C-alpha positions as a printed NumPy array, in Angstrom:
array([[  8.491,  -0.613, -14.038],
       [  6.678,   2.288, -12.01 ],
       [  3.504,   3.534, -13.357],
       [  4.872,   7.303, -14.052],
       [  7.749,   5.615, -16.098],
       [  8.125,   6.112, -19.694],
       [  8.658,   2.296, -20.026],
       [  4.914,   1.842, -18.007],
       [  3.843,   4.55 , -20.909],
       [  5.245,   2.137, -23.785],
       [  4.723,  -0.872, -22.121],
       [  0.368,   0.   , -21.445],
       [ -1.194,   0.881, -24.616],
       [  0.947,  -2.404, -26.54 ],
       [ -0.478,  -4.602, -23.931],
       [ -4.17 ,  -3.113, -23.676],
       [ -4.283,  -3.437, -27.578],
       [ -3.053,  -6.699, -27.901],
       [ -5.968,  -7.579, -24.925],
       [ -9.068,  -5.929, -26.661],
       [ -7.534,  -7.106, -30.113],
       [ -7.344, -10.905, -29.285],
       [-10.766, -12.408, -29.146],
       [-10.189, -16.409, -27.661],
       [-10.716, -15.548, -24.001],
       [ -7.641, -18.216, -23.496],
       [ -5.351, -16.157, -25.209],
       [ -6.244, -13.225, -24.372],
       [ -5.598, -14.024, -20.63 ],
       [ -2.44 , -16.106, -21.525],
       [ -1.554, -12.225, -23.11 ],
       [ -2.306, -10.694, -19.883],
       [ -0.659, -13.492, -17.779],
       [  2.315, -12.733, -20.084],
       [  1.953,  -9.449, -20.257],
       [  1.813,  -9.557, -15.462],
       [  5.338, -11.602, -16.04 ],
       [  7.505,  -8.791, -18.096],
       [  5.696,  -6.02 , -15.497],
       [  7.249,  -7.568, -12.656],
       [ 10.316,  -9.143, -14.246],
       [ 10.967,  -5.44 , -15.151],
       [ 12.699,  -5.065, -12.162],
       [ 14.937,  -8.151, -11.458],
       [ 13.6  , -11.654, -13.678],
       [ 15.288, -13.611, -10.975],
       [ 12.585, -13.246,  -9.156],
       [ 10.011, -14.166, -11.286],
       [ 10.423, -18.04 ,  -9.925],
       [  9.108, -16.786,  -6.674],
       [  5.66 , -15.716,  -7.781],
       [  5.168, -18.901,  -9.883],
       [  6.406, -21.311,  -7.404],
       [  3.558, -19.217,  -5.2  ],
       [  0.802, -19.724,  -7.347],
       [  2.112, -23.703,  -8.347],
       [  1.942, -24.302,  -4.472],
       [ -1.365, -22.505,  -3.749],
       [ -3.394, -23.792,  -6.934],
       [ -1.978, -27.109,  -6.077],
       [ -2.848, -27.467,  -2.296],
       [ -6.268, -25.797,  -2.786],
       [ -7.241, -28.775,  -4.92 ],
       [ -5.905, -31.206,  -2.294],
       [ -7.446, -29.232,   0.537],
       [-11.494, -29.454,  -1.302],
       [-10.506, -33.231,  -2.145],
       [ -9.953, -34.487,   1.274],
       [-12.592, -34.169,   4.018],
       [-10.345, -35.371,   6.722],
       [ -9.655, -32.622,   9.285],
       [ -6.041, -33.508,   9.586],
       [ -4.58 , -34.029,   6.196],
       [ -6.369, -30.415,   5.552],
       [ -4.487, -29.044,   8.176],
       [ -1.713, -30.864,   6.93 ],
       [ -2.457, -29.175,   3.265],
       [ -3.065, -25.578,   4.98 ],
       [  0.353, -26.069,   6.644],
       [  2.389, -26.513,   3.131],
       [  0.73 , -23.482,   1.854],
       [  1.159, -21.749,   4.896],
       [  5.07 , -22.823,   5.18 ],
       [  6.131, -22.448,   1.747],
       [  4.42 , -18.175,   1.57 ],
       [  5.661, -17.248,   4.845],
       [  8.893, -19.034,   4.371],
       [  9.741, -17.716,   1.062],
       [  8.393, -13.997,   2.852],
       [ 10.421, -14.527,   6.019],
       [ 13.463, -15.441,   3.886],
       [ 13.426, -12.468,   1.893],
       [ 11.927, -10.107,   4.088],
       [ 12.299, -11.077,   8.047],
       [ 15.792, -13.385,   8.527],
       [ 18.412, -10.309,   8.7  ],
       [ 16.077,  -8.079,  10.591],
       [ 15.804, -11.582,  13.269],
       [ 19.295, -12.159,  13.013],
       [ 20.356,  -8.845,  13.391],
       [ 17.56 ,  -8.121,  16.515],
       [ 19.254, -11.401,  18.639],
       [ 23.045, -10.429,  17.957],
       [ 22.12 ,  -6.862,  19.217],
       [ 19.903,  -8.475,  22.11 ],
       [ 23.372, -10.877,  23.251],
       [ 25.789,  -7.583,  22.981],
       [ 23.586,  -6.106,  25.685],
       [ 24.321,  -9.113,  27.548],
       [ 27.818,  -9.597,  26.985],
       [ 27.873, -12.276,  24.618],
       [ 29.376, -10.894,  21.403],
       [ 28.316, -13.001,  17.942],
       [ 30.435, -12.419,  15.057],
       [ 29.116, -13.228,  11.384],
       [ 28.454, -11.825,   7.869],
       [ 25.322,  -9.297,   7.267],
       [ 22.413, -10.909,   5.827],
       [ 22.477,  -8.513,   2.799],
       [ 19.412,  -9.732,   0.644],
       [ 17.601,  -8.337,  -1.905],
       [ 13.648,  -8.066,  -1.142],
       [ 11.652,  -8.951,  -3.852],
       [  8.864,  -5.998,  -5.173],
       [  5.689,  -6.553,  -3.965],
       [  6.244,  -9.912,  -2.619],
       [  4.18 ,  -8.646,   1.021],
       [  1.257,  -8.261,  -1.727],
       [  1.089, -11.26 ,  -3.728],
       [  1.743, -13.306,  -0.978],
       [ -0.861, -12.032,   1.187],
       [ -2.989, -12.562,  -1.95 ],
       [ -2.795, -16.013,  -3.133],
       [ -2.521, -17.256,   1.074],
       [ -5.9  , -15.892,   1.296],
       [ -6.622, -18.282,  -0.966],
       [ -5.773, -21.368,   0.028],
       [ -7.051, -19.867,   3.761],
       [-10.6  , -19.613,   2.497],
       [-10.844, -23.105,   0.991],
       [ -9.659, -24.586,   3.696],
       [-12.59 , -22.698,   5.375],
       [-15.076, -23.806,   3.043],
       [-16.067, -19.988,   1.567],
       [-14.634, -20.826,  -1.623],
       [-14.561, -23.743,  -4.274],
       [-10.702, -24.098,  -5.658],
       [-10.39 , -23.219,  -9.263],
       [ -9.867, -25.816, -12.176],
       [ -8.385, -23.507, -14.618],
       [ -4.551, -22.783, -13.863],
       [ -4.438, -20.317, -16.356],
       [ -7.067, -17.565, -14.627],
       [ -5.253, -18.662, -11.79 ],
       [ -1.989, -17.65 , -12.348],
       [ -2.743, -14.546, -13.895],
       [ -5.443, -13.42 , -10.626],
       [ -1.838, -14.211,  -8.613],
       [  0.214, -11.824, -11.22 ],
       [ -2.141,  -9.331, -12.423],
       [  0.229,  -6.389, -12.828],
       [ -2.119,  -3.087, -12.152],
       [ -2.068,  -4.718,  -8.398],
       [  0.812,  -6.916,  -7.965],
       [  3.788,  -4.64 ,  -6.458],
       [  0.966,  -2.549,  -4.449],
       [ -2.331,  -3.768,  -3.874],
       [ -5.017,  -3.666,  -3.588],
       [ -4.574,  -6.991,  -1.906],
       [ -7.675,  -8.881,  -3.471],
       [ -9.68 , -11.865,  -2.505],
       [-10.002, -14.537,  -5.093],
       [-13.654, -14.472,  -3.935],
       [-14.181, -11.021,  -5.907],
       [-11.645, -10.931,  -8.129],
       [-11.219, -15.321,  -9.686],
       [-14.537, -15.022, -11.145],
       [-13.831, -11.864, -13.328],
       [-10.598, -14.131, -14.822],
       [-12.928, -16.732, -15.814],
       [-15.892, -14.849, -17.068],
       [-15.8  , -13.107, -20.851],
       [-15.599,  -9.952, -21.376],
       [-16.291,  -6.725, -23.977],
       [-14.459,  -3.483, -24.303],
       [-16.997,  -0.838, -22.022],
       [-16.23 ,   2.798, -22.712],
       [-17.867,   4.098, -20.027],
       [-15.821,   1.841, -17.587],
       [-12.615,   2.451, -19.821],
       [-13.212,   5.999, -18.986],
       [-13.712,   6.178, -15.862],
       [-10.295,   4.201, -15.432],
       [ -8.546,   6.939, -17.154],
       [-10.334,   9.533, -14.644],
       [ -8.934,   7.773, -11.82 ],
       [ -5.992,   7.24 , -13.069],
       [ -5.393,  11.339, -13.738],
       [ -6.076,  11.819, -10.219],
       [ -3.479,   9.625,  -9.504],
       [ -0.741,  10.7  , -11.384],
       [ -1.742,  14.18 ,  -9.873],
       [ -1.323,  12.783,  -6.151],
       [  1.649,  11.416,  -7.149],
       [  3.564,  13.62 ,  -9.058],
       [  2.184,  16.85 ,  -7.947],
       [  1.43 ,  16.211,  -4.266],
       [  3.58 ,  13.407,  -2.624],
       [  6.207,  14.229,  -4.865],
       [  5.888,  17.319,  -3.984],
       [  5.631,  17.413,  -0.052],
       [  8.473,  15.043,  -0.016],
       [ 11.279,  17.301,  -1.1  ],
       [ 10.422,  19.456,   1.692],
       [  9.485,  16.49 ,   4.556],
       [ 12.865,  14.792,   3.34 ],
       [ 15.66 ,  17.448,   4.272],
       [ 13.537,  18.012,   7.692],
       [ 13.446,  14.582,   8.55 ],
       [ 17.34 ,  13.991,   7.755],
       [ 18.214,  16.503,   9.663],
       [ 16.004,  16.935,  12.498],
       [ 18.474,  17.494,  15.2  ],
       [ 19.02 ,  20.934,  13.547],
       [ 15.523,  21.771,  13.316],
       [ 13.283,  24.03 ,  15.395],
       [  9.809,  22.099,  16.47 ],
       [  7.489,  23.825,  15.202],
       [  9.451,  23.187,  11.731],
       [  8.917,  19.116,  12.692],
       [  5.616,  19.628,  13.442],
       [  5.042,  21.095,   9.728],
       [  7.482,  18.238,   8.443],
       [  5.237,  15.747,  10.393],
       [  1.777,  17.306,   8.806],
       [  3.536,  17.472,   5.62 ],
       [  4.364,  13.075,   5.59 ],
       [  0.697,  12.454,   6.827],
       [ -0.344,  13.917,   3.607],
       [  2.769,  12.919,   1.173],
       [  1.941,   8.933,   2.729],
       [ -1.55 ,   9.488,   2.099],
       [ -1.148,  11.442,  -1.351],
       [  1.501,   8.776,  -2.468],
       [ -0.02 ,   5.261,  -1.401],
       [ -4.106,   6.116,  -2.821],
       [ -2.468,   7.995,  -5.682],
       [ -0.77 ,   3.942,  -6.608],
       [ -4.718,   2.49 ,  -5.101],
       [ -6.276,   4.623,  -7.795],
       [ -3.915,   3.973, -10.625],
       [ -4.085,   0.26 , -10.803],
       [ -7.967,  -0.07 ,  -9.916],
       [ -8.153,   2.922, -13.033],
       [ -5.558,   0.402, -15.305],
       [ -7.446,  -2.888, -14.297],
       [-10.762,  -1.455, -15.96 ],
       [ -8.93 ,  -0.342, -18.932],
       [ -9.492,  -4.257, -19.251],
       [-12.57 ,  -4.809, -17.815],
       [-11.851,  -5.665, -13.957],
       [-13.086,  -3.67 , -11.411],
       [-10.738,  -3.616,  -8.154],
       [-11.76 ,  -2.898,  -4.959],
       [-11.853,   0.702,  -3.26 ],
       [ -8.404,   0.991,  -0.976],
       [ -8.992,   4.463,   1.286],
       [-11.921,   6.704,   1.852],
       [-11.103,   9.831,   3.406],
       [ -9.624,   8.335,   6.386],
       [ -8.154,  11.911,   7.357],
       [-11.697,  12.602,   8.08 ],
       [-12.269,   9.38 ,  10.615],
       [-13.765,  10.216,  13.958],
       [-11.948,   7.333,  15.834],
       [ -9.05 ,   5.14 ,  14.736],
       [-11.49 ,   3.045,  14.104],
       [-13.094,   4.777,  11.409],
       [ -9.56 ,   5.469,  10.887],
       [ -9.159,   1.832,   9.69 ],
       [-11.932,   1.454,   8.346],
       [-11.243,   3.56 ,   5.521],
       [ -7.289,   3.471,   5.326],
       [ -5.324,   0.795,   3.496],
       [ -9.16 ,  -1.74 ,   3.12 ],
       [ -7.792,  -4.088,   2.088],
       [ -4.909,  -5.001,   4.333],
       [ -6.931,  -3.996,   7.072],
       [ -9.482,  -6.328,   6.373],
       [ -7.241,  -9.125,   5.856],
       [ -5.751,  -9.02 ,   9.078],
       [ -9.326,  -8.857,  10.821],
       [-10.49 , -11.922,   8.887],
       [ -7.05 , -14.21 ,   9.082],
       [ -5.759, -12.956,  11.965],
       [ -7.578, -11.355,  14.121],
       [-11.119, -13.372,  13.831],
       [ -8.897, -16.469,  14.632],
       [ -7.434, -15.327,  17.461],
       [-10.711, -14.723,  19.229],
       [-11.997, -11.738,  17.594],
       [-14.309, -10.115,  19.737],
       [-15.379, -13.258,  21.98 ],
       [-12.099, -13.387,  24.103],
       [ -9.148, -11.323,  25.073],
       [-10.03 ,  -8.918,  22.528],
       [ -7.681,  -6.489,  23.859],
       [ -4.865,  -8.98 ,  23.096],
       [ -6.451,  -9.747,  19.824],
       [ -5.927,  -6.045,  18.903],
       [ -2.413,  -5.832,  20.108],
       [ -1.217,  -8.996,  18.254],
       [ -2.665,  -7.943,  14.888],
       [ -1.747,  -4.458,  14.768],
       [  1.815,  -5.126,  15.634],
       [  2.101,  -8.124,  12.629],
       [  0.71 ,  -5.141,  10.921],
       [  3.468,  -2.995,  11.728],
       [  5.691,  -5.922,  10.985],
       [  4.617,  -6.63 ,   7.463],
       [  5.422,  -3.262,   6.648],
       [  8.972,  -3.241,   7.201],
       [ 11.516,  -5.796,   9.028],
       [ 12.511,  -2.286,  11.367],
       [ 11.251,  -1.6  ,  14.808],
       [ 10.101,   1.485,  13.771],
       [  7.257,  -0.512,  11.997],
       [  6.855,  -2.555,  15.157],
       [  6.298,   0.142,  17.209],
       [  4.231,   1.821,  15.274],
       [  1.637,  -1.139,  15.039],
       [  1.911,  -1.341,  18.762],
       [  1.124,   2.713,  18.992],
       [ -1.87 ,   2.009,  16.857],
       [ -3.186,  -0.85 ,  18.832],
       [ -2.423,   0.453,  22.368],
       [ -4.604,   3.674,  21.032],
       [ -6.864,   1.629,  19.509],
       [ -8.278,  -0.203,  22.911],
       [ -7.415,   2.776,  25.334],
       [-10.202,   4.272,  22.678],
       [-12.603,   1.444,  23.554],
       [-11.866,   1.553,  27.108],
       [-13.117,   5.189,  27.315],
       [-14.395,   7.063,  24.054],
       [-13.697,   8.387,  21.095],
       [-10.829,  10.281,  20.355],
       [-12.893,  12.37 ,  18.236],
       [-11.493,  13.924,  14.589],
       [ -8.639,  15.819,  16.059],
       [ -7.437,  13.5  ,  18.364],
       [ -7.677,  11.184,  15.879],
       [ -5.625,  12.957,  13.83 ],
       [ -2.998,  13.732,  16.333],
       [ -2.625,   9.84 ,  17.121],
       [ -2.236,   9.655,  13.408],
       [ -0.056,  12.334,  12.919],
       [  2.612,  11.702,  15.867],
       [  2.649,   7.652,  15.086],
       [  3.497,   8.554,  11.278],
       [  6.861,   9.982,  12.726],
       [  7.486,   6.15 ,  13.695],
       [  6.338,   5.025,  10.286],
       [  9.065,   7.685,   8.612],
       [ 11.69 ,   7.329,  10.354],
       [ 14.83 ,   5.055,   9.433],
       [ 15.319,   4.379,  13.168],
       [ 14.284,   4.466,  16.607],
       [ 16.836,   7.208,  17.068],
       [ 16.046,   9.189,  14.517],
       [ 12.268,   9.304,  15.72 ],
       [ 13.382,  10.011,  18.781],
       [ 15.354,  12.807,  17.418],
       [ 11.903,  14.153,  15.699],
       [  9.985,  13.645,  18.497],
       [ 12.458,  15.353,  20.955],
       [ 12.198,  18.616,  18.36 ],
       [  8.514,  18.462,  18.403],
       [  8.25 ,  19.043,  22.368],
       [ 11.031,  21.846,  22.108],
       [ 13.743,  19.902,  23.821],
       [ 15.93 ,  20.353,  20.28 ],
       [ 16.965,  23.971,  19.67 ],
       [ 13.874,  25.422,  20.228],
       [ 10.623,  25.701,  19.197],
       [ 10.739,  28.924,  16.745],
       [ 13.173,  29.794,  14.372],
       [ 14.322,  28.888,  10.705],
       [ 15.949,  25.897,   9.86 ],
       [ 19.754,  26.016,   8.803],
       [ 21.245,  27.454,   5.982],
       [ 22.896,  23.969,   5.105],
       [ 19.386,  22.708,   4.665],
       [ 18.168,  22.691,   0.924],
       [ 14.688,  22.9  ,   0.451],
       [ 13.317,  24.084,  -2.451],
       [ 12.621,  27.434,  -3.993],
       [ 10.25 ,  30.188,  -2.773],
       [  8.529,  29.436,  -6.641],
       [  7.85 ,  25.269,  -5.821],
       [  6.283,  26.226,  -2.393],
       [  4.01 ,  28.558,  -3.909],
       [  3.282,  25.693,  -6.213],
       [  2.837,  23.259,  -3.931],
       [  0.343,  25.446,  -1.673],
       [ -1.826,  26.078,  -4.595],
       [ -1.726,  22.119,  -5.642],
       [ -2.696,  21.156,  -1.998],
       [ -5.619,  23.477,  -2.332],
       [ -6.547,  21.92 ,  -5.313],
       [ -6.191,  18.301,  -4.267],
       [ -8.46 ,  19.182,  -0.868],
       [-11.33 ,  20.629,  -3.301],
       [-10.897,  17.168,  -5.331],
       [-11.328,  15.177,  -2.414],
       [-14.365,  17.083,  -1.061],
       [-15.782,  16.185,  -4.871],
       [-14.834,  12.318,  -4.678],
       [-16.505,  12.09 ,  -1.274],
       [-18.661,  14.674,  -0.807],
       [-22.296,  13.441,  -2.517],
       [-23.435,  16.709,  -2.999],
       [-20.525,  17.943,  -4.989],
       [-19.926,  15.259,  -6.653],
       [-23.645,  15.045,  -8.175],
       [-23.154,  18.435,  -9.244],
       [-20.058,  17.589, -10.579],
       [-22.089,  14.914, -12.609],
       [-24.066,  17.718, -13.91 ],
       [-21.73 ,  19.641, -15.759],
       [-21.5  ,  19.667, -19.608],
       [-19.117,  17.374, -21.151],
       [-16.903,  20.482, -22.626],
       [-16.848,  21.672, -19.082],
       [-15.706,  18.772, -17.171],
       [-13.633,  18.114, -20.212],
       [-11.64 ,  21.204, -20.15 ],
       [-10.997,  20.517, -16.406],
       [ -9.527,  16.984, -16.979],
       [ -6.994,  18.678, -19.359],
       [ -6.358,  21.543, -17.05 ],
       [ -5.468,  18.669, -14.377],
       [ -3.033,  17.102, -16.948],
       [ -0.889,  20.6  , -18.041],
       [ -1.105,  21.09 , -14.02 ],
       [  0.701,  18.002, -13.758],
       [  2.701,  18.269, -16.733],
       [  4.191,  21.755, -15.217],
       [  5.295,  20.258, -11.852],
       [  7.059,  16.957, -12.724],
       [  9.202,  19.877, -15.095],
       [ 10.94 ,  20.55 , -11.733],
       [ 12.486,  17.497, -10.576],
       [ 12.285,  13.432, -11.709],
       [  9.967,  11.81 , -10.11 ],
       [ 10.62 ,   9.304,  -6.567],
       [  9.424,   5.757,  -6.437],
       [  5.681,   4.981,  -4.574],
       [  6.746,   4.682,  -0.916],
       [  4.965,   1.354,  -0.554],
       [  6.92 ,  -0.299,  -3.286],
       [  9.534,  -1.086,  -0.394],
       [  7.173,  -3.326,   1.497]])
């Protein structure tokens, strides 16, 4: 069930009014527990046995881990819940791409391996949820957290469906307590959670729905286009990725105060970083942050062989995005750019951006030869730098790009009010009718692009 889906529009306003109308706290989160179930059974109810078997495990082996003081059977506790989330995620996710990597490894060789394709289904959001409820397990074990006693709250801070299939990826520090604390309807918050969620739908829809039926056909055929054509096509996924992935951040934190929660903040202008890292600092939070804290901390952090602390995490990073060595790779560009930066200085804003840029190609492409392909175009070794692309190409019409320019000018001025504090005081500062009349305006906007074409699914729902 996406977000801009009719079924998400039938499926929201039954389940908020059923929330605000029940009064028992119990029920009302066994309604929202419910309510997280038929979101993300939407797609296939087989897998619904995954995500409760996840939180059965992790509510389970918290309790044993704060029961026992004995440094060993913790570990030993840590270890199930540890096994049993990466298994299930390696399963699913990791086992075909392995499998595949070490038959194509022993053809090099000479040593041919015959066998069926591991064809498996990946379960939605399972990188998410999993990465959720291990964190945890991972801080009780560390003593930063007390486990739970109520299953219920529990369950549904696992399955809470504004952020299960795409993040934010929350701690059950900041997010637990708001399941077990009471709550009353707040129209102030409820409206700001329909602001953000307009902006969203605009990124979305108007923006990285947008950009992508031109980056698409460019990207497909890249062989046959000139460079400076890639370069554009390049530019034009920096923005869709961006557009697409804060456009799904800022729908679900606007949805979870609909009912009171307040999720945590995802990007912040990290085209504007001055170093990568700034860069991740303010892109993708709070995956970022849960690699520094479980991963990289761990390993040494700072105190030893930092440089190989960097280079381990950012290629997992790369790794939980996608079983592909694209993703690899691109977690390795990342990190390798990431300590050469240390080593020396910072890259500054446009260098920043051109690491960014020229790494997304990586992060777009299907494979490594297809990247190469793009990159190959970009440097003019192709068919050329100048020139249009071919006439088998479809793109679309003279009257979309027009569009599109004028939405992208729009959605830059938006930004600049979201981060800018100047504008966006005097933003505050409008009338009511005024800054009414604009949120309409930014809903027929929206309304008039998704006429053109049906809209694609959030890139990150893949990972």
């Amino acid at each position: 069930m996406w977000f801009h889906s009719l079924a998400f529009a039938a499926f929201l306003p039954v389940v908020l009014a059923g929330y605000w109308v029940i009064r028992q706290s119990r029920l009302r989160l066994a309604w929202l527990l419910l309510a997280s179930y038929v979101f993300y059974g939407w797609w296939d109810w087989r897998f619904l046995g995954l995500i409760v078997l996840s939180s059965a495990v992790d509510y389970w082996v918290g309790r044993q881990i704060a029961a026992t003081e004995e440094p060993r059977q913790r570990r030993r506790w840590l270890s199930l819940s540890l096994a049993s989330n990466l298994g299930i995620l390696g399963l699913f996710k990791y086992l075909g791409f392995f499998v595949e990597s070490l038959r194509s490894s022993l053809a090099i060789a000479g040593i041919a391996i015959e066998g069926p394709a591991w064809n498996i289904l990946l379960p939605v959001g399972i990188s998410f949820y999993t990465f959720q409820t291990l964190s945890y397990t991972l801080d009780i074990y560390r003593g930063q957290l007390q486990p739970t006693r109520d299953p219920l709250a529990f369950f549904a801070f696992v399955a809470f469906f504004p952020q299960l299939v795409a993040g934010p990826i929350e701690r059950a520090q900041r997010l637990l307590p708001q399941f077990l604390a009471s709550r009353s309807f707040d129209r102030g918050q409820a409206v700001r959670g329909l602001r953000l969620m307009l902006y969203g739908f605009f990124k979305k829809l108007v923006i990285a729905d947008g950009l992508a039926r031109w980056v698409d056909p460019l990207f497909e055929q890249a062989e046959a286009v000139p460079g400076l054509w890639l370069w554009l096509a390049a530019l034009g996924f920096s923005l869709q990725i961006y557009a697409d992935f804060s456009a799904y951040s800022d729908i679900a934190v606007g949805v979870a105060r609909l009912f009171g929660f307040e999720l945590m903040t995802n990007f912040r202008a990290p085209y504007g970083a001055r170093s990568l890292r700034a860069f991740w600092s303010r892109w993708h939070i709070s995956l970022s942050t849960w690699f520094r804290d479980y991963v990289y901390i761990p390993l040494g952090g700072n105190r030893r062989r930092h440089e190989r602390n960097l280079l381990i995490t950012f290629v997992l990073s790369g790794l939980w995005h996608g079983a592909n060595w694209t993703f690899v790779l691109w977690g390795a560009v990342h990190g390798t750019a990431y300590v050469l930066e240390q080593r020396w200085r910072s890259l500054g804003r446009l260098g920043t951006l051109l690491v960014v840029l020229l790494a997304w190609v990586l992060f777009r492409a299907e494979s490594l030869s297809q990247a190469l392909e793009v990159y190959a175009g970009m440097a003019g070794m192709g068919i050329g730098w100048l020139g249009s692309p071919p006439a088998t190409l479809v793109l679309p019409s003279q009257a979309e790009g027009i569009y599109l320019l004028a939405s992208l000018g729009l959605f830059l001025l938006l930004e600049q009010l979201r981060y800018r504090p100047v504008l966006r005081d005097s933003w505050a500062h409008l009338s009511r009718p005024w800054r009414w009349a604009s949120y309409y305006a930014l809903g027929g906007w929206i309304l008039l692009f998704a006429a053109y074409e049906a809209p694609q699914q959030f890139i990150y729902f893949q990972f």
